[in-house]
mmJSON file of the N, C-alpha and C atoms, coordinates in Angstrom:
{"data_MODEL":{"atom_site":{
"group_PDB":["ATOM","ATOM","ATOM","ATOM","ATOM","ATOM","ATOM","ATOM","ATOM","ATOM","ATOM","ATOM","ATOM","ATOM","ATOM","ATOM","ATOM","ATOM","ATOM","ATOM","ATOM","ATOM","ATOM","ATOM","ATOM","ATOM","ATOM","ATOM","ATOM","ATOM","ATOM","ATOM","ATOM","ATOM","ATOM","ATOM","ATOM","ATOM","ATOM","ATOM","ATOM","ATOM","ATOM","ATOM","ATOM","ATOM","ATOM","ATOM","ATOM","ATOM","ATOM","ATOM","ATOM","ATOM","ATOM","ATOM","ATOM","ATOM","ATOM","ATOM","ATOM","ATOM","ATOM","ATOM","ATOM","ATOM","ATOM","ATOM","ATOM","ATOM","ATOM","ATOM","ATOM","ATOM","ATOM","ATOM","ATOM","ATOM","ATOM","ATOM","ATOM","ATOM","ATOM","ATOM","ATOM","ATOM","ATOM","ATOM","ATOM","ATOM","ATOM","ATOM","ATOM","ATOM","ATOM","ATOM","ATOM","ATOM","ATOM","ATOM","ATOM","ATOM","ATOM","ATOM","ATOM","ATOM","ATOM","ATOM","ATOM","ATOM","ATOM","ATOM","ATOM","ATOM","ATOM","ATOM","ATOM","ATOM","ATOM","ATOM","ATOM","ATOM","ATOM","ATOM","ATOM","ATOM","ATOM","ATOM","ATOM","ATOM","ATOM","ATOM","ATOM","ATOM","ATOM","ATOM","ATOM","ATOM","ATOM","ATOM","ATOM","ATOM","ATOM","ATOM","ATOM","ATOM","ATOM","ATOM","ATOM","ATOM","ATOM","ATOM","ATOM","ATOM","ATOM","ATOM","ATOM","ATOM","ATOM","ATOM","ATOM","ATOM","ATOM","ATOM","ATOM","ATOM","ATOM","ATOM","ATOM","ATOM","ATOM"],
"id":[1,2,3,4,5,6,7,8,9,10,11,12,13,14,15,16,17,18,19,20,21,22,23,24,25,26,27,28,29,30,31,32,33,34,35,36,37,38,39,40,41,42,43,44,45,46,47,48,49,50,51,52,53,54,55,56,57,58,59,60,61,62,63,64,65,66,67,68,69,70,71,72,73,74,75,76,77,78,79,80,81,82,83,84,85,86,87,88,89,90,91,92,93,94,95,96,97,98,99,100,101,102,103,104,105,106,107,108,109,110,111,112,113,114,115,116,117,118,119,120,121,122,123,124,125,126,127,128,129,130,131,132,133,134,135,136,137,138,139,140,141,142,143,144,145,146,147,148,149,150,151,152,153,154,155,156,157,158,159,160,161,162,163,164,165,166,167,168,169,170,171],
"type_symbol":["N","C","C","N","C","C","N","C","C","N","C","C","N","C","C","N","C","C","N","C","C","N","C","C","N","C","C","N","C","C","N","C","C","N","C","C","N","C","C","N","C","C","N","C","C","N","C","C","N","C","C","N","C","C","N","C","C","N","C","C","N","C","C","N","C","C","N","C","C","N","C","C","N","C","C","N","C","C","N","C","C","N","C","C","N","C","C","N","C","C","N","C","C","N","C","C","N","C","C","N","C","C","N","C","C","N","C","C","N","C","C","N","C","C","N","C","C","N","C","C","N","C","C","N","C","C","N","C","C","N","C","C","N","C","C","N","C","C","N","C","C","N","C","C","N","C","C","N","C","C","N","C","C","N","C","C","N","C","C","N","C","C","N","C","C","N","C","C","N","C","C"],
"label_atom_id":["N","CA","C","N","CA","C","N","CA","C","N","CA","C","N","CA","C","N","CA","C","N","CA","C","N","CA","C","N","CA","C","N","CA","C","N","CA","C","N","CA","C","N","CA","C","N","CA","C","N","CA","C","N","CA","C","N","CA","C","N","CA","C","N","CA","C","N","CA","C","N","CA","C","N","CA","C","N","CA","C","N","CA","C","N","CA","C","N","CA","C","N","CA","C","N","CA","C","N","CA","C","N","CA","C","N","CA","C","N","CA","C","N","CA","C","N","CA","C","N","CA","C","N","CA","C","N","CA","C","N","CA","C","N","CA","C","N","CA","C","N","CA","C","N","CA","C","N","CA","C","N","CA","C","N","CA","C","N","CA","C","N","CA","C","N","CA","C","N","CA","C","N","CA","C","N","CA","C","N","CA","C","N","CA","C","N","CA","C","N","CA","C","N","CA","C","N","CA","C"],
"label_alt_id":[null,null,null,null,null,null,null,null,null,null,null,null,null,null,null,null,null,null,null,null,null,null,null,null,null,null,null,null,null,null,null,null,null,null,null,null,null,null,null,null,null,null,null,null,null,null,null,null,null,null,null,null,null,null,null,null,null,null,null,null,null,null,null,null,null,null,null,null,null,null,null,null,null,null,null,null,null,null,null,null,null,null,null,null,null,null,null,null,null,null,null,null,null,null,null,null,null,null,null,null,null,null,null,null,null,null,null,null,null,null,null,null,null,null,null,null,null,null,null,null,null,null,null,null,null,null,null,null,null,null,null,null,null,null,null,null,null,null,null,null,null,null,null,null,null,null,null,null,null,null,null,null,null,null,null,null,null,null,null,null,null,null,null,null,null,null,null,null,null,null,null],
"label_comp_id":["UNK","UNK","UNK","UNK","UNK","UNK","UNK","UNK","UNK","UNK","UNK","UNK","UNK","UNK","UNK","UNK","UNK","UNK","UNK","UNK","UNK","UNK","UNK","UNK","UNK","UNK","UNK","UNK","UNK","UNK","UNK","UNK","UNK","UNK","UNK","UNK","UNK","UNK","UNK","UNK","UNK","UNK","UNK","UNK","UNK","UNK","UNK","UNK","UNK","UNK","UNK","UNK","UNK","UNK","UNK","UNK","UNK","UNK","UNK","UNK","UNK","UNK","UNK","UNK","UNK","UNK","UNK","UNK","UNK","UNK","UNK","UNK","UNK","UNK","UNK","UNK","UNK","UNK","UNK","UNK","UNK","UNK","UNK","UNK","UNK","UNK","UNK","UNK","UNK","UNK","UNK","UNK","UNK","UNK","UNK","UNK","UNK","UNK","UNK","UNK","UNK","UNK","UNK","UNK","UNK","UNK","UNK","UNK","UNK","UNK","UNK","UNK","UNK","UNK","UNK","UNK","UNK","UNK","UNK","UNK","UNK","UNK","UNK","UNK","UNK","UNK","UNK","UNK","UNK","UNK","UNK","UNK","UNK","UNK","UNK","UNK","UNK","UNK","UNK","UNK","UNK","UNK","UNK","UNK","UNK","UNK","UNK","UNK","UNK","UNK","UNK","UNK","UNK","UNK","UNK","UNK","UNK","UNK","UNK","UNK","UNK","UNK","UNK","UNK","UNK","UNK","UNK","UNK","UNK","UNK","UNK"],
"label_asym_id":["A","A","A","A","A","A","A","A","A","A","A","A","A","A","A","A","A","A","A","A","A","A","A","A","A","A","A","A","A","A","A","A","A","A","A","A","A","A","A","A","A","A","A","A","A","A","A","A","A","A","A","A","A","A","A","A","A","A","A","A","A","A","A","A","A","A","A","A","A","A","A","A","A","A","A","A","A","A","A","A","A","A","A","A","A","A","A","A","A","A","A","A","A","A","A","A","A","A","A","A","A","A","A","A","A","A","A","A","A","A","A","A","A","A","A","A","A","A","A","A","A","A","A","A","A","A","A","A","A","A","A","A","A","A","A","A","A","A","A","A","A","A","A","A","A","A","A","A","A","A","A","A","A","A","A","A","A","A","A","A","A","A","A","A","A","A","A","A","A","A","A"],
"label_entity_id":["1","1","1","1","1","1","1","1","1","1","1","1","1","1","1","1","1","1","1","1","1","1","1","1","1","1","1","1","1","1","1","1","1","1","1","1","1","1","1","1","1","1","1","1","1","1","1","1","1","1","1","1","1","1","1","1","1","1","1","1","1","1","1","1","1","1","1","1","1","1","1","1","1","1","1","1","1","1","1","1","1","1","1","1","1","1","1","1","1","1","1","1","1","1","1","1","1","1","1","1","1","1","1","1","1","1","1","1","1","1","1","1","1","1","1","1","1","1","1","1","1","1","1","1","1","1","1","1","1","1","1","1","1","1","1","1","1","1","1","1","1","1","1","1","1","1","1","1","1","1","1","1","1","1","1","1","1","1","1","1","1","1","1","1","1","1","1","1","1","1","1"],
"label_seq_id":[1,1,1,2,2,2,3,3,3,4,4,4,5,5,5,6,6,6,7,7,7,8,8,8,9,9,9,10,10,10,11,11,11,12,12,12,13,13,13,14,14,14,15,15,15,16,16,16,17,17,17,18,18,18,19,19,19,20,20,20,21,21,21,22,22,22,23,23,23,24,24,24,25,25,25,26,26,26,27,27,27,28,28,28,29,29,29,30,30,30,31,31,31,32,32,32,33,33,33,34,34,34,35,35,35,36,36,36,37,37,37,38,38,38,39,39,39,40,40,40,41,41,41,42,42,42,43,43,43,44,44,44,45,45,45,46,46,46,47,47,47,48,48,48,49,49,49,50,50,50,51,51,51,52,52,52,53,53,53,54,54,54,55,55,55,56,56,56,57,57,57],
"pdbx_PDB_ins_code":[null,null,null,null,null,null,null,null,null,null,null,null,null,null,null,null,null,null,null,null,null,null,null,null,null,null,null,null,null,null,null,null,null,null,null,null,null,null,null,null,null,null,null,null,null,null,null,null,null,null,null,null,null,null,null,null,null,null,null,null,null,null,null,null,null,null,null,null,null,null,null,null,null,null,null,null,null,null,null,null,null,null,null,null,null,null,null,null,null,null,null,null,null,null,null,null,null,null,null,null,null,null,null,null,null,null,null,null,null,null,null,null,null,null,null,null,null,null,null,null,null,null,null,null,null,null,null,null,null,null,null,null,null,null,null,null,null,null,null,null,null,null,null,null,null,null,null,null,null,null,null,null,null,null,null,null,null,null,null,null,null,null,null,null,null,null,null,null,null,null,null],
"Cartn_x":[8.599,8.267,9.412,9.905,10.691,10.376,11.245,11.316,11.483,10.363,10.404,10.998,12.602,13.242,13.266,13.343,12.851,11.574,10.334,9.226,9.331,10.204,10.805,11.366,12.26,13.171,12.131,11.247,10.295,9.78,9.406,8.465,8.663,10.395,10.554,11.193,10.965,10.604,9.443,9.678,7.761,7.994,6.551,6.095,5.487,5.098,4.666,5.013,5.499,6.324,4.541,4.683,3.331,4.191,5.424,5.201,4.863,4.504,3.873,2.071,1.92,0.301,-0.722,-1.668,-2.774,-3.614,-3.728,-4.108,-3.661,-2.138,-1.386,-1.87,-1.735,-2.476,-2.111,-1.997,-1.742,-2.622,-2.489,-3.371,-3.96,-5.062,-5.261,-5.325,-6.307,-6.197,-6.087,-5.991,-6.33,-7.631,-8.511,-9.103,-8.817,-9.038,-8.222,-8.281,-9.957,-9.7,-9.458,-9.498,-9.245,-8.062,-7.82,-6.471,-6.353,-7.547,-7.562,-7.286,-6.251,-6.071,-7.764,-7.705,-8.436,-7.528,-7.601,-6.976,-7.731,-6.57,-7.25,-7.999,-9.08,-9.707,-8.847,-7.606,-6.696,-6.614,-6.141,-5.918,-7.117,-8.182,-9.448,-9.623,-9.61,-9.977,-8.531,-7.482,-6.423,-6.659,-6.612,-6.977,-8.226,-9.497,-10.559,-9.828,-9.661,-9.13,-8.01,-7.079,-5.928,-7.264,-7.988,-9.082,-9.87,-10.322,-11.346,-10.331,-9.043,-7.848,-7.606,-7.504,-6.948,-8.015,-9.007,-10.14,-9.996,-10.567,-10.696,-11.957,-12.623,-14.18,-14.092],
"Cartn_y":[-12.025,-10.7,-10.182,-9.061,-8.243,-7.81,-7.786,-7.833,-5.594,-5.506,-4.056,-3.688,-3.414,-3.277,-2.451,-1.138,0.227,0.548,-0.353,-0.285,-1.018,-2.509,-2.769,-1.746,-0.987,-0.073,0.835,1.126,2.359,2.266,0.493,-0.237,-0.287,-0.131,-0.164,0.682,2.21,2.557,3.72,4.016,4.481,5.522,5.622,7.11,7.776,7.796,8.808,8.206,9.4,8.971,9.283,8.575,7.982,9.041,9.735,9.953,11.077,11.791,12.983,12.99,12.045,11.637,11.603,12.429,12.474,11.887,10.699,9.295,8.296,9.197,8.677,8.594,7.602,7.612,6.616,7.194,5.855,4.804,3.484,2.74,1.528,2.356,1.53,0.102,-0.698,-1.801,-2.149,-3.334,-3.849,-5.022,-4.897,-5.746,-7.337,-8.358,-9.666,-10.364,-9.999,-10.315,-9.804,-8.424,-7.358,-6.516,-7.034,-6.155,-4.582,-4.425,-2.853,-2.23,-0.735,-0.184,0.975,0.355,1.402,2.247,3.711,4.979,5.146,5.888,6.192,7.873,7.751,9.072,10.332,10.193,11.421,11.583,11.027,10.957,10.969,10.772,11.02,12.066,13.126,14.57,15.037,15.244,15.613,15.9,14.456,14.784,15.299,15.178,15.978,17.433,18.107,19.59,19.922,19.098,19.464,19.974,18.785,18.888,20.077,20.256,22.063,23.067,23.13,24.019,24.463,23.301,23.046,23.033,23.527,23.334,24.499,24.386,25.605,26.703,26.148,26.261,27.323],
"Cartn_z":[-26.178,-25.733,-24.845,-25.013,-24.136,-22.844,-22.101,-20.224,-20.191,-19.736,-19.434,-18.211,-18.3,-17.293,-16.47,-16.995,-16.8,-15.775,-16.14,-15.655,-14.125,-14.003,-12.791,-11.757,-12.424,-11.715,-11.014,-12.103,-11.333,-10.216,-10.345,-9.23,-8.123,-8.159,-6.691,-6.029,-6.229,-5.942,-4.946,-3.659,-3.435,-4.183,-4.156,-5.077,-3.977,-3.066,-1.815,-0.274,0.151,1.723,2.424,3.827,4.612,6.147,6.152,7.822,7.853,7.202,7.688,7.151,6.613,5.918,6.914,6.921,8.101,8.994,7.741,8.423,9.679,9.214,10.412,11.725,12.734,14.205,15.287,16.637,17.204,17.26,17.176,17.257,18.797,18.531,20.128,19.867,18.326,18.5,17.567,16.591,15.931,15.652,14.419,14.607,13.953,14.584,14.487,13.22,12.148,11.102,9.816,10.205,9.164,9.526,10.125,10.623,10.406,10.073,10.449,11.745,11.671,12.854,13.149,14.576,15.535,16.53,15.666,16.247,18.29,18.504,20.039,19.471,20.67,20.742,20.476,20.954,20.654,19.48,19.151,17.572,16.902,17.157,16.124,16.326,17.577,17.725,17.192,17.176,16.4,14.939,14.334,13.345,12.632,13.247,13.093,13.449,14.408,14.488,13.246,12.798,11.803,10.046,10.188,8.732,8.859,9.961,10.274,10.139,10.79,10.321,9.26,8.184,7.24,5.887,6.49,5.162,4.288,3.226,2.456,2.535,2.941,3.757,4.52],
"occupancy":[1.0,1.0,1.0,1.0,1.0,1.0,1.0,1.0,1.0,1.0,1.0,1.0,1.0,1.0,1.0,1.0,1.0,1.0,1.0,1.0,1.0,1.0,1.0,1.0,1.0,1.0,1.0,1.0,1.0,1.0,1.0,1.0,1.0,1.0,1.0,1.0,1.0,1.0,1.0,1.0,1.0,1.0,1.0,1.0,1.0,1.0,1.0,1.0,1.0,1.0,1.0,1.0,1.0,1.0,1.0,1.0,1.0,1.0,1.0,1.0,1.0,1.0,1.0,1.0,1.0,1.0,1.0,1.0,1.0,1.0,1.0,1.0,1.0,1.0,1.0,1.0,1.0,1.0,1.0,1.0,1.0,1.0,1.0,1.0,1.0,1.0,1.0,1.0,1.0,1.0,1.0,1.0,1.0,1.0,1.0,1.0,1.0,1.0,1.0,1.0,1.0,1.0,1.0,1.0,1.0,1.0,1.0,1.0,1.0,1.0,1.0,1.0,1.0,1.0,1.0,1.0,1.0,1.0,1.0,1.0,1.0,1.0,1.0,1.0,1.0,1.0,1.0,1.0,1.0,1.0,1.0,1.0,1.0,1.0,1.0,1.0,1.0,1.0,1.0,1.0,1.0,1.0,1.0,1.0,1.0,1.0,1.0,1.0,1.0,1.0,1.0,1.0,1.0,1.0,1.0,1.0,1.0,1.0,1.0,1.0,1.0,1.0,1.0,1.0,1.0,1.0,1.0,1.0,1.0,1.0,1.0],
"B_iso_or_equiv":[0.0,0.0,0.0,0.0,0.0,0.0,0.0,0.0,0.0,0.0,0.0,0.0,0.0,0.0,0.0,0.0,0.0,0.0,0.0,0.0,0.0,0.0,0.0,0.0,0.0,0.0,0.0,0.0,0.0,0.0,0.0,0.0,0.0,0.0,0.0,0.0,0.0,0.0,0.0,0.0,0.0,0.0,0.0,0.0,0.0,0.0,0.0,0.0,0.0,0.0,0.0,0.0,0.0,0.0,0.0,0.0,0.0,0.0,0.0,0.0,0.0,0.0,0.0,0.0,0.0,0.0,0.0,0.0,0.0,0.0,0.0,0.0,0.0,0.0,0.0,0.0,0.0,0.0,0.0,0.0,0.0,0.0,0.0,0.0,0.0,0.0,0.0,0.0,0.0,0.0,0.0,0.0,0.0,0.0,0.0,0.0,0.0,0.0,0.0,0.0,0.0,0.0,0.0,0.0,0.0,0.0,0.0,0.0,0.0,0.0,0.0,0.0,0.0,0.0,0.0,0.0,0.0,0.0,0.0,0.0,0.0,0.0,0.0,0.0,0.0,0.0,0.0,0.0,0.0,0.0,0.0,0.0,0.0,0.0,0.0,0.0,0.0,0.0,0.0,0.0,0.0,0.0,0.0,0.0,0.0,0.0,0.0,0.0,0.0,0.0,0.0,0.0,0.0,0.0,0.0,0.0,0.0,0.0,0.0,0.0,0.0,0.0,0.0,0.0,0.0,0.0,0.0,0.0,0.0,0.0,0.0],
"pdbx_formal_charge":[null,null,null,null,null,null,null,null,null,null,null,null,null,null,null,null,null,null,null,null,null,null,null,null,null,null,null,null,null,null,null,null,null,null,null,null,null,null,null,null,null,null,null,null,null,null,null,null,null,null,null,null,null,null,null,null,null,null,null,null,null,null,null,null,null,null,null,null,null,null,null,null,null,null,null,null,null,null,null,null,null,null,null,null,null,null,null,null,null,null,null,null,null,null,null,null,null,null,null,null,null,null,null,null,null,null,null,null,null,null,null,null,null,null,null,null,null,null,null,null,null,null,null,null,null,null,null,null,null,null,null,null,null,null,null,null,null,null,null,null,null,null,null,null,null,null,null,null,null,null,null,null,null,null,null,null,null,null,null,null,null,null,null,null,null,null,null,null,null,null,null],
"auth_seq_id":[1,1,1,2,2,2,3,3,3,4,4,4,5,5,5,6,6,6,7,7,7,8,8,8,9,9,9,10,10,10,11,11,11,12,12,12,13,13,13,14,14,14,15,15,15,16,16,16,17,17,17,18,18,18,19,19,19,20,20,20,21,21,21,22,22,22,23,23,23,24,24,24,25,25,25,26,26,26,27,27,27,28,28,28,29,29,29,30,30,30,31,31,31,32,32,32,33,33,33,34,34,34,35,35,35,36,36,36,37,37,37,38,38,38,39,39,39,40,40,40,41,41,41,42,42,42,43,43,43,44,44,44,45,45,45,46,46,46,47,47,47,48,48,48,49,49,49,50,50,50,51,51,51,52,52,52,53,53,53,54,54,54,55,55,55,56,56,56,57,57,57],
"auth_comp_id":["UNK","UNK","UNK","UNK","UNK","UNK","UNK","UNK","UNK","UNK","UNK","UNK","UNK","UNK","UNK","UNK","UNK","UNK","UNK","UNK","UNK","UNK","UNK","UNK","UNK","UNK","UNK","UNK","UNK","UNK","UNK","UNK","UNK","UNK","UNK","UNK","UNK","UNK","UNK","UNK","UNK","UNK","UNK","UNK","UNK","UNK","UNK","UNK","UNK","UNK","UNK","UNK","UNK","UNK","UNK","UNK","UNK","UNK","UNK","UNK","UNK","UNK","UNK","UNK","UNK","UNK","UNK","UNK","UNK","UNK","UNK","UNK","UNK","UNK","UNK","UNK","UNK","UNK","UNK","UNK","UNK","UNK","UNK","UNK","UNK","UNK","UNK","UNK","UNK","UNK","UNK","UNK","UNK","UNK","UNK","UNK","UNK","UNK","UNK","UNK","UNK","UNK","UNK","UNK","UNK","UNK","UNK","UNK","UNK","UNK","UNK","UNK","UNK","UNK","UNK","UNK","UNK","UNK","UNK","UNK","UNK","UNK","UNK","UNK","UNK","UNK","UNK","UNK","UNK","UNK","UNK","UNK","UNK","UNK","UNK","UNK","UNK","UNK","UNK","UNK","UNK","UNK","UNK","UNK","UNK","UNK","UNK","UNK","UNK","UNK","UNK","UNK","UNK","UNK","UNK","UNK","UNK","UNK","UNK","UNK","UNK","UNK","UNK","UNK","UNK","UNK","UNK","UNK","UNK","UNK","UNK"],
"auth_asym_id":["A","A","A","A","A","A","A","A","A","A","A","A","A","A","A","A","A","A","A","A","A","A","A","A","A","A","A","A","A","A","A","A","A","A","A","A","A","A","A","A","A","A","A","A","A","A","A","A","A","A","A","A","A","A","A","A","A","A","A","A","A","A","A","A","A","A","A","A","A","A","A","A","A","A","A","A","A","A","A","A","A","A","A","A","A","A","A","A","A","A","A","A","A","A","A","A","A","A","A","A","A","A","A","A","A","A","A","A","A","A","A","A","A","A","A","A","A","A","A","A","A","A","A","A","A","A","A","A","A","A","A","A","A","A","A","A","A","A","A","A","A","A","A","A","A","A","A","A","A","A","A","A","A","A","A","A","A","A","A","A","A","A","A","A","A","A","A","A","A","A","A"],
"auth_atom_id":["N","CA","C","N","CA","C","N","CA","C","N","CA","C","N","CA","C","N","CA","C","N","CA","C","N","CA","C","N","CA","C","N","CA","C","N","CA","C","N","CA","C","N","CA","C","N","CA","C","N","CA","C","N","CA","C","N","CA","C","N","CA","C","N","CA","C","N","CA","C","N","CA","C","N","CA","C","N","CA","C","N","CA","C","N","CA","C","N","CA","C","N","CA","C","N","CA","C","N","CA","C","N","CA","C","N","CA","C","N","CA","C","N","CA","C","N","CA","C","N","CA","C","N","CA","C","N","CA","C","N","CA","C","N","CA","C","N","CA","C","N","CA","C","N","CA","C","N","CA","C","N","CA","C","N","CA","C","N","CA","C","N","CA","C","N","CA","C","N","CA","C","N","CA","C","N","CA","C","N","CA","C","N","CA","C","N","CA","C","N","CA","C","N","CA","C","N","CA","C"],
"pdbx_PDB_model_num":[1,1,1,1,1,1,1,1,1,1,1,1,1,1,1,1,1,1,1,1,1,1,1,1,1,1,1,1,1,1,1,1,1,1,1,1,1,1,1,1,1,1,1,1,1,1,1,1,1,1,1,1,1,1,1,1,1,1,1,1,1,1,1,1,1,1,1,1,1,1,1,1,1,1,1,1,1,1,1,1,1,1,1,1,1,1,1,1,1,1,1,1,1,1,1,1,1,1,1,1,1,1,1,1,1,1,1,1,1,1,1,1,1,1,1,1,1,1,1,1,1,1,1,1,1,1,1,1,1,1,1,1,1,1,1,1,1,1,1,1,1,1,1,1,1,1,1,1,1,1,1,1,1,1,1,1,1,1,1,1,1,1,1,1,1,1,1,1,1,1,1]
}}}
């Protein structure tokens, strides 16, 4: 079978830049086994106010 080289190249790649992405936030903590970030309050009312701004609604 043939090596899809092309499809490599694509891979690497990104296909969408993250610094201007909304999700973005400072993070107050992490949790230790999910390593999920916990945003600070600022940043949850931030970005809650940017989504009411920004609605189509």
């Amino acid at each position: 079978m043939t090596e899809n080289k092309s499809k490599e190249k694509f891979m690497a790649n990104p296909v969408e830049r993250h610094d201007t992405a909304a999700w973005r936030a400072d993070i107050k903590e992490l949790k230790s086994e999910s390593k999920v970030a916990i945003p600070t309050e600022d940043s949850v009312s931030e970005a809650k106010d940017w989504v009411d701004t920004n609605s189509l609604s």
